[in-house]
Amino acid sequence: MDTIYAAISPLISSAIIVVRISGDRAVEVFKLLNGADVKSIQPRHVYNLKYGGSVTDDVLAVYFKAPNSYTGEDIIEISFHGNPIIVSSAFKDFEKLGFVTAEPGEFTKRAFLNGKMDLTQAESVAELISSKTLQGIDYSYKQLKGSLRKEIEYIKDLFINALTIVEAHIDFPEEDIEDAHARIVFENLELLKAELSAILASYDSHRIMRDGYRIAIAGKPNTGKSSLMNYLLKEERAIVSDVAGTTRDYIESSFVLNGVPVSLVDTAGLRTTFDAVERAGIERTGEVIKDADLVIVLLDGSTQLDDEDKSVLESTSSMKRLVVVNKSDCPLLLSDVEYDCLVSVKDGSGMAELLKKCGELVSISDSDRYGKAVMVTARQRGYFLKILGTVEKLSDESEIDFDIFEYELNSSLRLLSEITGLSYTEDILSNIFNNFCIGK
């Protein structure tokens, strides 16, 4: 493989910029460092040297010798003074040596390919970087240290326990399967169901710990959605106007509620319109509402319930939502609707109650927070769902069809191996590592 390089700290004016070089020829970079005798350089020691390529700089260099490095290859990390011009000049020198710019996630991809980590650990690197809560960081770190791999090993053992009995009967069909052996097969299937269900049940709460909570404000035009967003954010983030359709697309911003990062989305007013731009915004609003963890349906208390209100209420009826009536400072004309909060964004009345209700819904229970010491990604969840579907199907059988059980159990084991990367395709690796940042 090529020897690769990239900045592993932002390539902007700063105190220092750190560059990583990985590959069989990485030590050749010492040719550019005056006074560096490759034979005398000790791994994991910091050396203060002079960079003598197309630009001059005093640098710090550290050598990580294969296989005891992040990628499993020889790695050199050089800390330059934080001027992007210096580093860009050094990159040109690296190219002359035949080094190649690293692709997004290529260092971690090489760590996986060289057996330094499995795919669950590789994915946890990206999760650790992108997590928006302390709990998310904690779970991602545990995953980096192998928490999900241990869970998968336990699941794999349960499959093997059942498969051993099934294959033994296939190999020796003249032997009748004992009731005790059949019971062991179904007991392992029940344990698998419980384990897989627990992992999948924790997905939503762990996703919130990783990404934060998303709240969408929905309603027809002029109910006060933008005003509510500005009130909650304590800033004039959204344009407020009496003109219906002012918000043509959704606006998203963040704040913290009960210690949980919340993405608050002000959506376009939901109504029938012939304006192409507004209609496009309304279509995107529908997608945002479906993806939200909580929808605040905002109604105008100073008017009667109309068809547009009813349409919003109907389209969100199956979602986790709060129905909020605004403009309590005006005569209340709204009737025939059950609501959770009566507020006035204008004078602030009822807003404390609304924030309390939102906080209760956003808060993560201790059982959810600590129910499983793993945080699965969307990719991993897809595999676990398929495996659970197979286990549930086999569990519902009244007796064992050995050929079917053998095929389904082995198929599930293959899916487990794709989660960890024991077996993989280039498409799987591309889907994972293309989402990484350059330098990681």
Short mmCIF file of C-alpha atoms in Angstrom, two decimals:
data_model
loop_
_atom_site.label_atom_id
_atom_site.label_comp_id
_atom_site.label_asym_id
_atom_site.label_seq_id
_atom_site.Cartn_x
_atom_site.Cartn_y
_atom_site.Cartn_z
CA MET A 1 0.00 0.00 0.00
CA ASP A 2 1.03 3.61 -0.56
CA THR A 3 2.54 5.64 2.25
CA ILE A 4 -0.12 8.22 3.12
CA TYR A 5 -0.14 11.57 4.90
CA ALA A 6 -2.66 14.11 6.19
CA ALA A 7 -3.05 16.85 8.76
CA ILE A 8 -4.69 15.36 11.86
CA SER A 9 -5.44 18.76 13.35
CA PRO A 10 -7.30 21.56 11.51
CA LEU A 11 -5.31 23.05 8.65
CA ILE A 12 -5.87 26.62 9.87
CA SER A 13 -3.78 29.31 11.54
CA SER A 14 -3.25 27.97 15.05
CA ALA A 15 -0.59 27.18 17.65
CA ILE A 16 0.47 23.97 15.92
CA ILE A 17 -0.61 21.76 13.02
CA VAL A 18 0.06 18.05 13.42
CA VAL A 19 0.70 15.88 10.36
CA ARG A 20 0.56 12.07 10.33
CA ILE A 21 2.46 9.88 7.85
CA SER A 22 1.74 6.13 7.72
CA GLY A 23 3.20 3.35 5.62
CA ASP A 24 6.21 1.19 4.90
CA ARG A 25 8.20 4.19 3.68
CA ALA A 26 7.15 6.65 6.41
CA VAL A 27 10.65 6.81 7.94
CA GLU A 28 11.94 8.35 4.69
CA VAL A 29 10.47 11.65 5.93
CA PHE A 30 13.51 11.86 8.24
CA LYS A 31 15.46 12.83 5.13
CA LEU A 32 13.72 16.19 5.44
CA LEU A 33 14.53 16.59 9.15
CA ASN A 34 18.03 17.94 9.74
CA GLY A 35 19.99 16.04 12.34
CA ALA A 36 17.69 13.04 12.36
CA ASP A 37 19.62 9.78 12.23
CA VAL A 38 17.01 7.11 11.44
CA LYS A 39 19.09 4.40 13.14
CA SER A 40 19.19 6.36 16.41
CA ILE A 41 15.52 7.47 16.46
CA GLN A 42 13.71 5.63 19.27
CA PRO A 43 9.99 4.79 18.97
CA ARG A 44 7.64 6.88 21.11
CA HIS A 45 10.29 9.50 21.92
CA VAL A 46 9.74 13.17 21.09
CA TYR A 47 12.50 14.80 19.03
CA ASN A 48 12.97 18.53 18.51
CA LEU A 49 14.33 18.84 14.96
CA LYS A 50 14.63 21.35 12.15
CA TYR A 51 12.49 20.76 9.09
CA GLY A 52 14.71 21.41 6.09
CA GLY A 53 12.51 20.86 3.05
CA SER A 54 11.14 23.62 0.84
CA VAL A 55 10.39 25.60 4.00
CA THR A 56 12.28 25.88 7.29
CA ASP A 57 10.64 25.26 10.65
CA ASP A 58 11.43 23.91 14.10
CA VAL A 59 9.26 20.83 14.63
CA LEU A 60 8.54 18.05 17.08
CA ALA A 61 8.58 14.51 15.65
CA VAL A 62 7.44 11.18 17.11
CA TYR A 63 8.04 7.75 15.56
CA PHE A 64 5.59 4.88 16.16
CA LYS A 65 7.13 1.64 14.92
CA ALA A 66 4.97 -1.05 13.29
CA PRO A 67 3.02 -2.95 14.46
CA ASN A 68 2.67 -0.93 17.67
CA SER A 69 0.93 2.06 16.11
CA TYR A 70 -2.60 3.23 15.37
CA THR A 71 -2.59 1.80 11.84
CA GLY A 72 -0.27 -1.12 12.51
CA GLU A 73 2.24 0.48 10.09
CA ASP A 74 5.23 2.75 10.69
CA ILE A 75 3.85 6.18 11.64
CA ILE A 76 5.62 9.52 11.95
CA GLU A 77 3.75 12.45 13.51
CA ILE A 78 5.23 15.91 13.03
CA SER A 79 4.06 19.05 14.86
CA PHE A 80 4.68 22.17 12.75
CA HIS A 81 4.11 25.77 13.78
CA GLY A 82 0.49 26.46 12.94
CA ASN A 83 0.82 28.27 9.63
CA PRO A 84 -1.01 26.45 6.79
CA ILE A 85 1.57 27.75 4.29
CA ILE A 86 4.33 25.87 6.13
CA VAL A 87 2.35 22.63 6.12
CA SER A 88 1.25 23.00 2.48
CA SER A 89 4.91 23.39 1.52
CA ALA A 90 5.77 20.25 3.50
CA PHE A 91 3.00 18.37 1.66
CA LYS A 92 4.70 19.17 -1.66
CA ASP A 93 7.91 17.70 -0.25
CA PHE A 94 6.02 14.55 0.78
CA GLU A 95 4.65 14.19 -2.74
CA LYS A 96 8.20 14.31 -4.12
CA LEU A 97 9.00 11.37 -1.84
CA GLY A 98 6.12 9.49 -3.43
CA PHE A 99 3.71 9.79 -0.50
CA VAL A 100 -0.03 10.05 -1.22
CA THR A 101 -2.71 12.20 0.44
CA ALA A 102 -4.85 10.13 2.80
CA GLU A 103 -8.52 9.65 1.96
CA PRO A 104 -11.20 10.31 4.61
CA GLY A 105 -10.92 7.63 7.30
CA GLU A 106 -7.95 5.94 5.62
CA PHE A 107 -5.81 5.76 8.76
CA THR A 108 -8.62 4.02 10.64
CA LYS A 109 -9.39 1.82 7.63
CA ARG A 110 -5.78 0.64 7.65
CA ALA A 111 -6.04 0.00 11.38
CA PHE A 112 -8.99 -2.30 10.63
CA LEU A 113 -7.31 -4.02 7.67
CA ASN A 114 -4.17 -4.60 9.76
CA GLY A 115 -6.15 -6.20 12.59
CA LYS A 116 -5.74 -3.37 15.11
CA MET A 117 -9.53 -3.12 15.58
CA ASP A 118 -12.75 -4.63 14.26
CA LEU A 119 -15.44 -2.70 12.37
CA THR A 120 -17.48 -1.93 15.50
CA GLN A 121 -14.42 -0.29 17.04
CA ALA A 122 -13.61 1.54 13.80
CA GLU A 123 -17.14 2.95 13.68
CA SER A 124 -16.87 4.00 17.31
CA VAL A 125 -13.98 6.31 16.36
CA ALA A 126 -16.33 8.39 14.19
CA GLU A 127 -19.04 8.18 16.88
CA LEU A 128 -16.59 9.40 19.53
CA ILE A 129 -15.68 12.42 17.42
CA SER A 130 -19.27 13.34 16.53
CA SER A 131 -21.05 12.64 19.85
CA LYS A 132 -22.82 15.70 21.25
CA THR A 133 -23.26 14.53 24.85
CA LEU A 134 -20.97 13.31 27.60
CA GLN A 135 -22.93 10.05 27.75
CA GLY A 136 -22.47 9.59 24.00
CA ILE A 137 -18.73 10.10 24.36
CA ASP A 138 -18.65 7.59 27.23
CA TYR A 139 -20.49 4.90 25.26
CA SER A 140 -18.39 5.53 22.13
CA TYR A 141 -15.20 5.18 24.15
CA LYS A 142 -16.42 1.90 25.68
CA GLN A 143 -17.20 0.66 22.18
CA LEU A 144 -13.73 1.64 21.04
CA LYS A 145 -12.43 -0.58 23.84
CA GLY A 146 -14.53 -3.51 22.63
CA SER A 147 -17.86 -3.41 24.51
CA LEU A 148 -19.96 -4.30 21.45
CA ARG A 149 -17.47 -6.91 20.32
CA LYS A 150 -17.92 -8.68 23.68
CA GLU A 151 -21.71 -8.59 23.26
CA ILE A 152 -21.36 -10.07 19.77
CA GLU A 153 -19.05 -12.81 21.04
CA TYR A 154 -21.72 -13.76 23.59
CA ILE A 155 -24.39 -13.79 20.86
CA LYS A 156 -22.12 -15.87 18.65
CA ASP A 157 -21.64 -18.43 21.45
CA LEU A 158 -25.42 -18.80 21.81
CA PHE A 159 -25.77 -19.45 18.08
CA ILE A 160 -22.95 -22.00 18.17
CA ASN A 161 -24.55 -23.78 21.16
CA ALA A 162 -27.72 -24.30 19.14
CA LEU A 163 -25.94 -25.00 15.86
CA THR A 164 -23.73 -27.70 17.40
CA ILE A 165 -26.78 -29.78 18.31
CA VAL A 166 -28.46 -29.19 14.95
CA GLU A 167 -25.36 -30.14 12.93
CA ALA A 168 -24.69 -33.16 15.11
CA HIS A 169 -28.13 -34.52 14.21
CA ILE A 170 -27.55 -33.81 10.51
CA ASP A 171 -24.23 -35.69 10.67
CA PHE A 172 -25.78 -38.61 12.59
CA PRO A 173 -29.40 -38.77 11.38
CA GLU A 174 -29.87 -42.30 12.68
CA GLU A 175 -29.73 -40.91 16.22
CA ASP A 176 -33.03 -39.51 17.52
CA ILE A 177 -32.71 -36.06 19.03
CA GLU A 178 -33.34 -36.14 22.72
CA ASP A 179 -35.91 -33.83 24.28
CA ALA A 180 -33.15 -32.30 26.41
CA HIS A 181 -31.14 -31.41 23.31
CA ALA A 182 -34.14 -29.85 21.58
CA ARG A 183 -34.82 -27.87 24.75
CA ILE A 184 -31.24 -26.55 24.70
CA VAL A 185 -31.73 -25.30 21.14
CA PHE A 186 -34.91 -23.40 22.02
CA GLU A 187 -33.45 -22.10 25.30
CA ASN A 188 -30.55 -20.59 23.37
CA LEU A 189 -33.00 -19.04 20.92
CA GLU A 190 -34.88 -17.42 23.81
CA LEU A 191 -31.61 -16.06 25.23
CA LEU A 192 -30.76 -14.71 21.79
CA LYS A 193 -34.15 -13.02 21.52
CA ALA A 194 -33.67 -11.29 24.86
CA GLU A 195 -30.12 -10.18 24.08
CA LEU A 196 -30.89 -8.87 20.59
CA SER A 197 -34.09 -7.16 21.74
CA ALA A 198 -32.21 -5.36 24.53
CA ILE A 199 -29.57 -4.09 22.10
CA LEU A 200 -32.21 -2.86 19.65
CA ALA A 201 -34.39 -1.32 22.38
CA SER A 202 -31.48 0.87 23.46
CA TYR A 203 -30.92 2.23 19.95
CA ASP A 204 -33.16 5.31 20.22
CA SER A 205 -31.95 6.44 23.65
CA HIS A 206 -28.33 5.88 22.69
CA ARG A 207 -28.86 7.74 19.41
CA ILE A 208 -30.09 10.72 21.44
CA MET A 209 -27.04 10.49 23.70
CA ARG A 210 -24.86 10.52 20.59
CA ASP A 211 -26.66 13.03 18.36
CA GLY A 212 -28.94 14.95 20.71
CA TYR A 213 -32.74 15.33 20.57
CA ARG A 214 -34.62 16.81 17.62
CA ILE A 215 -37.79 18.86 18.16
CA ALA A 216 -39.83 20.15 15.22
CA ILE A 217 -42.35 22.97 15.57
CA ALA A 218 -45.26 22.37 13.19
CA GLY A 219 -48.47 24.16 12.39
CA LYS A 220 -50.24 26.27 9.82
CA PRO A 221 -48.86 29.75 8.97
CA ASN A 222 -49.06 32.54 11.56
CA THR A 223 -49.54 30.39 14.65
CA GLY A 224 -46.30 31.80 16.12
CA LYS A 225 -43.84 29.04 15.27
CA SER A 226 -40.94 31.39 14.54
CA SER A 227 -41.70 33.43 17.66
CA LEU A 228 -41.68 30.25 19.74
CA MET A 229 -38.33 29.23 18.30
CA ASN A 230 -36.83 32.65 19.05
CA TYR A 231 -38.21 32.49 22.60
CA LEU A 232 -36.71 29.07 23.30
CA LEU A 233 -33.35 30.00 21.78
CA LYS A 234 -33.28 33.41 23.49
CA GLU A 235 -32.26 35.00 20.18
CA GLU A 236 -33.82 36.32 16.98
CA ARG A 237 -33.00 33.25 14.93
CA ALA A 238 -36.17 33.10 12.79
CA ILE A 239 -37.85 35.96 10.93
CA VAL A 240 -41.17 36.90 12.49
CA SER A 241 -43.85 38.41 10.24
CA ASP A 242 -47.63 38.67 9.98
CA VAL A 243 -47.35 37.64 6.33
CA ALA A 244 -48.35 34.01 5.90
CA GLY A 245 -45.65 31.85 4.31
CA THR A 246 -42.69 33.93 5.52
CA THR A 247 -40.83 30.78 6.54
CA ARG A 248 -40.30 29.02 3.19
CA ASP A 249 -37.96 26.30 4.44
CA TYR A 250 -37.10 24.82 7.82
CA ILE A 251 -34.64 26.64 10.09
CA GLU A 252 -32.62 24.63 12.59
CA SER A 253 -30.67 25.73 15.64
CA SER A 254 -29.53 24.18 18.92
CA PHE A 255 -29.87 24.71 22.64
CA VAL A 256 -29.45 22.58 25.77
CA LEU A 257 -32.44 21.31 27.75
CA ASN A 258 -31.95 19.30 30.96
CA GLY A 259 -28.37 18.64 29.93
CA VAL A 260 -29.37 17.17 26.55
CA PRO A 261 -28.43 18.97 23.30
CA VAL A 262 -31.62 19.78 21.40
CA SER A 263 -31.90 20.63 17.72
CA LEU A 264 -34.94 22.88 17.39
CA VAL A 265 -36.51 23.11 13.94
CA ASP A 266 -38.88 25.87 12.83
CA THR A 267 -40.77 24.47 9.86
CA ALA A 268 -42.61 26.10 6.99
CA GLY A 269 -46.30 26.73 7.69
CA LEU A 270 -48.38 23.77 6.53
CA ARG A 271 -51.09 24.90 4.12
CA THR A 272 -52.25 24.53 0.52
CA THR A 273 -50.33 26.91 -1.72
CA PHE A 274 -49.63 27.47 -5.42
CA ASP A 275 -46.27 29.12 -4.74
CA ALA A 276 -43.66 26.65 -6.02
CA VAL A 277 -40.95 27.73 -3.56
CA GLU A 278 -43.28 27.61 -0.55
CA ARG A 279 -44.68 24.25 -1.69
CA ALA A 280 -41.15 22.80 -1.87
CA GLY A 281 -40.53 24.04 1.68
CA ILE A 282 -43.74 22.42 2.88
CA GLU A 283 -42.72 19.09 1.33
CA ARG A 284 -39.37 19.23 3.12
CA THR A 285 -41.20 20.14 6.33
CA GLY A 286 -43.09 16.85 6.10
CA GLU A 287 -39.79 14.95 5.96
CA VAL A 288 -38.37 16.90 8.92
CA ILE A 289 -41.45 16.20 11.04
CA LYS A 290 -41.21 12.46 10.33
CA ASP A 291 -37.57 12.42 11.45
CA ALA A 292 -38.18 14.43 14.65
CA ASP A 293 -38.04 12.86 18.11
CA LEU A 294 -40.79 15.23 19.27
CA VAL A 295 -43.24 17.44 17.37
CA ILE A 296 -44.70 20.58 18.92
CA VAL A 297 -47.99 21.16 17.10
CA LEU A 298 -48.72 24.86 17.50
CA LEU A 299 -52.31 26.10 17.18
CA ASP A 300 -53.61 29.68 17.17
CA GLY A 301 -55.92 30.05 20.18
CA SER A 302 -57.38 33.32 18.84
CA THR A 303 -59.08 31.56 15.89
CA GLN A 304 -61.41 28.65 15.37
CA LEU A 305 -59.97 25.26 14.44
CA ASP A 306 -59.91 25.02 10.62
CA ASP A 307 -59.10 22.41 8.00
CA GLU A 308 -55.39 23.29 7.98
CA ASP A 309 -55.20 22.77 11.77
CA LYS A 310 -57.05 19.47 11.46
CA SER A 311 -54.69 18.32 8.73
CA VAL A 312 -51.64 19.02 10.94
CA LEU A 313 -53.23 17.26 13.90
CA GLU A 314 -54.15 14.25 11.79
CA SER A 315 -50.72 13.93 10.13
CA THR A 316 -48.94 13.99 13.52
CA SER A 317 -51.44 11.87 15.47
CA SER A 318 -49.19 8.78 15.50
CA MET A 319 -46.06 10.75 16.45
CA LYS A 320 -44.63 11.72 19.80
CA ARG A 321 -46.02 15.24 20.14
CA LEU A 322 -47.20 18.10 22.32
CA VAL A 323 -50.25 20.02 21.18
CA VAL A 324 -49.70 23.64 22.23
CA VAL A 325 -52.21 26.46 21.94
CA ASN A 326 -50.57 29.87 21.49
CA LYS A 327 -51.86 33.46 21.94
CA SER A 328 -53.45 32.96 25.35
CA ASP A 329 -53.11 36.74 25.75
CA CYS A 330 -56.00 37.06 23.25
CA PRO A 331 -59.64 35.92 23.75
CA LEU A 332 -59.64 32.12 23.45
CA LEU A 333 -61.80 31.17 20.43
CA LEU A 334 -60.29 27.74 19.76
CA SER A 335 -62.54 24.84 20.77
CA ASP A 336 -63.07 21.13 20.10
CA VAL A 337 -59.42 20.21 20.57
CA GLU A 338 -57.48 18.60 23.41
CA TYR A 339 -54.17 20.32 24.08
CA ASP A 340 -51.19 19.85 26.39
CA CYS A 341 -50.23 23.47 27.02
CA LEU A 342 -51.82 26.91 26.73
CA VAL A 343 -49.18 29.59 26.22
CA SER A 344 -48.50 33.09 25.05
CA VAL A 345 -45.14 33.44 23.37
CA LYS A 346 -45.76 37.19 23.35
CA ASP A 347 -45.96 37.68 27.14
CA GLY A 348 -44.32 34.41 28.24
CA SER A 349 -47.30 32.97 30.11
CA GLY A 350 -47.39 29.17 30.15
CA MET A 351 -43.88 28.90 28.70
CA ALA A 352 -42.39 27.49 31.91
CA GLU A 353 -44.93 24.66 31.79
CA LEU A 354 -44.14 23.99 28.13
CA LEU A 355 -40.40 23.83 28.85
CA LYS A 356 -41.09 21.48 31.77
CA LYS A 357 -43.11 19.13 29.57
CA CYS A 358 -40.44 19.21 26.84
CA GLY A 359 -37.76 18.54 29.45
CA GLU A 360 -39.63 15.50 30.77
CA LEU A 361 -39.87 14.04 27.26
CA VAL A 362 -36.26 14.84 26.39
CA SER A 363 -34.81 13.39 29.59
CA ILE A 364 -33.42 9.89 29.32
CA SER A 365 -34.30 7.48 32.11
CA ASP A 366 -31.53 5.72 34.03
CA SER A 367 -32.74 2.37 32.71
CA ASP A 368 -32.39 3.62 29.12
CA ARG A 369 -29.15 5.43 29.88
CA TYR A 370 -27.42 2.44 31.39
CA GLY A 371 -29.49 -0.47 30.08
CA LYS A 372 -26.84 -1.62 27.60
CA ALA A 373 -23.18 -0.69 27.51
CA VAL A 374 -23.24 -0.54 23.71
CA MET A 375 -24.24 2.09 21.19
CA VAL A 376 -25.14 0.59 17.83
CA THR A 377 -24.97 2.52 14.57
CA ALA A 378 -27.72 2.52 11.96
CA ARG A 379 -25.69 0.03 9.91
CA GLN A 380 -25.30 -2.35 12.85
CA ARG A 381 -28.97 -1.97 13.78
CA GLY A 382 -29.98 -3.17 10.31
CA TYR A 383 -28.01 -6.38 10.80
CA PHE A 384 -29.35 -6.95 14.32
CA LEU A 385 -32.93 -6.53 13.06
CA LYS A 386 -32.39 -9.20 10.41
CA ILE A 387 -30.83 -11.56 12.93
CA LEU A 388 -33.64 -10.99 15.45
CA GLY A 389 -36.22 -11.68 12.72
CA THR A 390 -34.57 -15.05 12.04
CA VAL A 391 -34.39 -15.95 15.74
CA GLU A 392 -38.06 -15.08 16.29
CA LYS A 393 -39.07 -17.18 13.28
CA LEU A 394 -37.15 -20.21 14.55
CA SER A 395 -38.46 -19.74 18.10
CA ASP A 396 -42.03 -19.94 16.85
CA GLU A 397 -41.46 -23.43 15.39
CA SER A 398 -43.01 -26.28 17.35
CA GLU A 399 -40.24 -28.68 16.39
CA ILE A 400 -36.82 -28.55 14.75
CA ASP A 401 -36.48 -28.90 10.99
CA PHE A 402 -32.73 -29.55 11.02
CA ASP A 403 -31.95 -28.43 7.47
CA ILE A 404 -33.84 -25.15 7.87
CA PHE A 405 -32.40 -24.49 11.33
CA GLU A 406 -28.87 -25.21 10.10
CA TYR A 407 -29.24 -22.80 7.18
CA GLU A 408 -30.84 -19.99 9.21
CA LEU A 409 -28.40 -20.24 12.12
CA ASN A 410 -25.39 -20.17 9.79
CA SER A 411 -26.89 -17.22 7.89
CA SER A 412 -27.20 -15.28 11.16
CA LEU A 413 -23.59 -16.08 12.04
CA ARG A 414 -22.53 -14.66 8.66
CA LEU A 415 -24.45 -11.47 9.41
CA LEU A 416 -22.70 -11.21 12.78
CA SER A 417 -19.36 -11.50 10.99
CA GLU A 418 -20.32 -8.58 8.74
CA ILE A 419 -21.06 -6.43 11.80
CA THR A 420 -17.55 -6.97 13.16
CA GLY A 421 -15.86 -7.09 9.76
CA LEU A 422 -14.71 -10.70 10.03
CA SER A 423 -16.21 -10.85 6.54
CA TYR A 424 -16.73 -7.66 4.54
CA THR A 425 -16.99 -6.16 1.07
CA GLU A 426 -15.48 -3.00 -0.36
CA ASP A 427 -18.98 -1.48 -0.40
CA ILE A 428 -19.27 -2.00 3.36
CA LEU A 429 -15.88 -0.35 3.96
CA SER A 430 -16.70 2.54 1.63
CA ASN A 431 -20.01 3.20 3.36
CA ILE A 432 -18.27 3.34 6.73
CA PHE A 433 -15.01 5.16 6.08
CA ASN A 434 -16.21 7.68 3.48
CA ASN A 435 -18.11 9.40 6.33
CA PHE A 436 -14.92 9.94 8.36
CA CYS A 437 -13.02 13.19 8.44
CA ILE A 438 -9.68 13.48 6.64
CA GLY A 439 -6.83 12.70 9.01
CA LYS A 440 -8.71 10.03 10.94
#
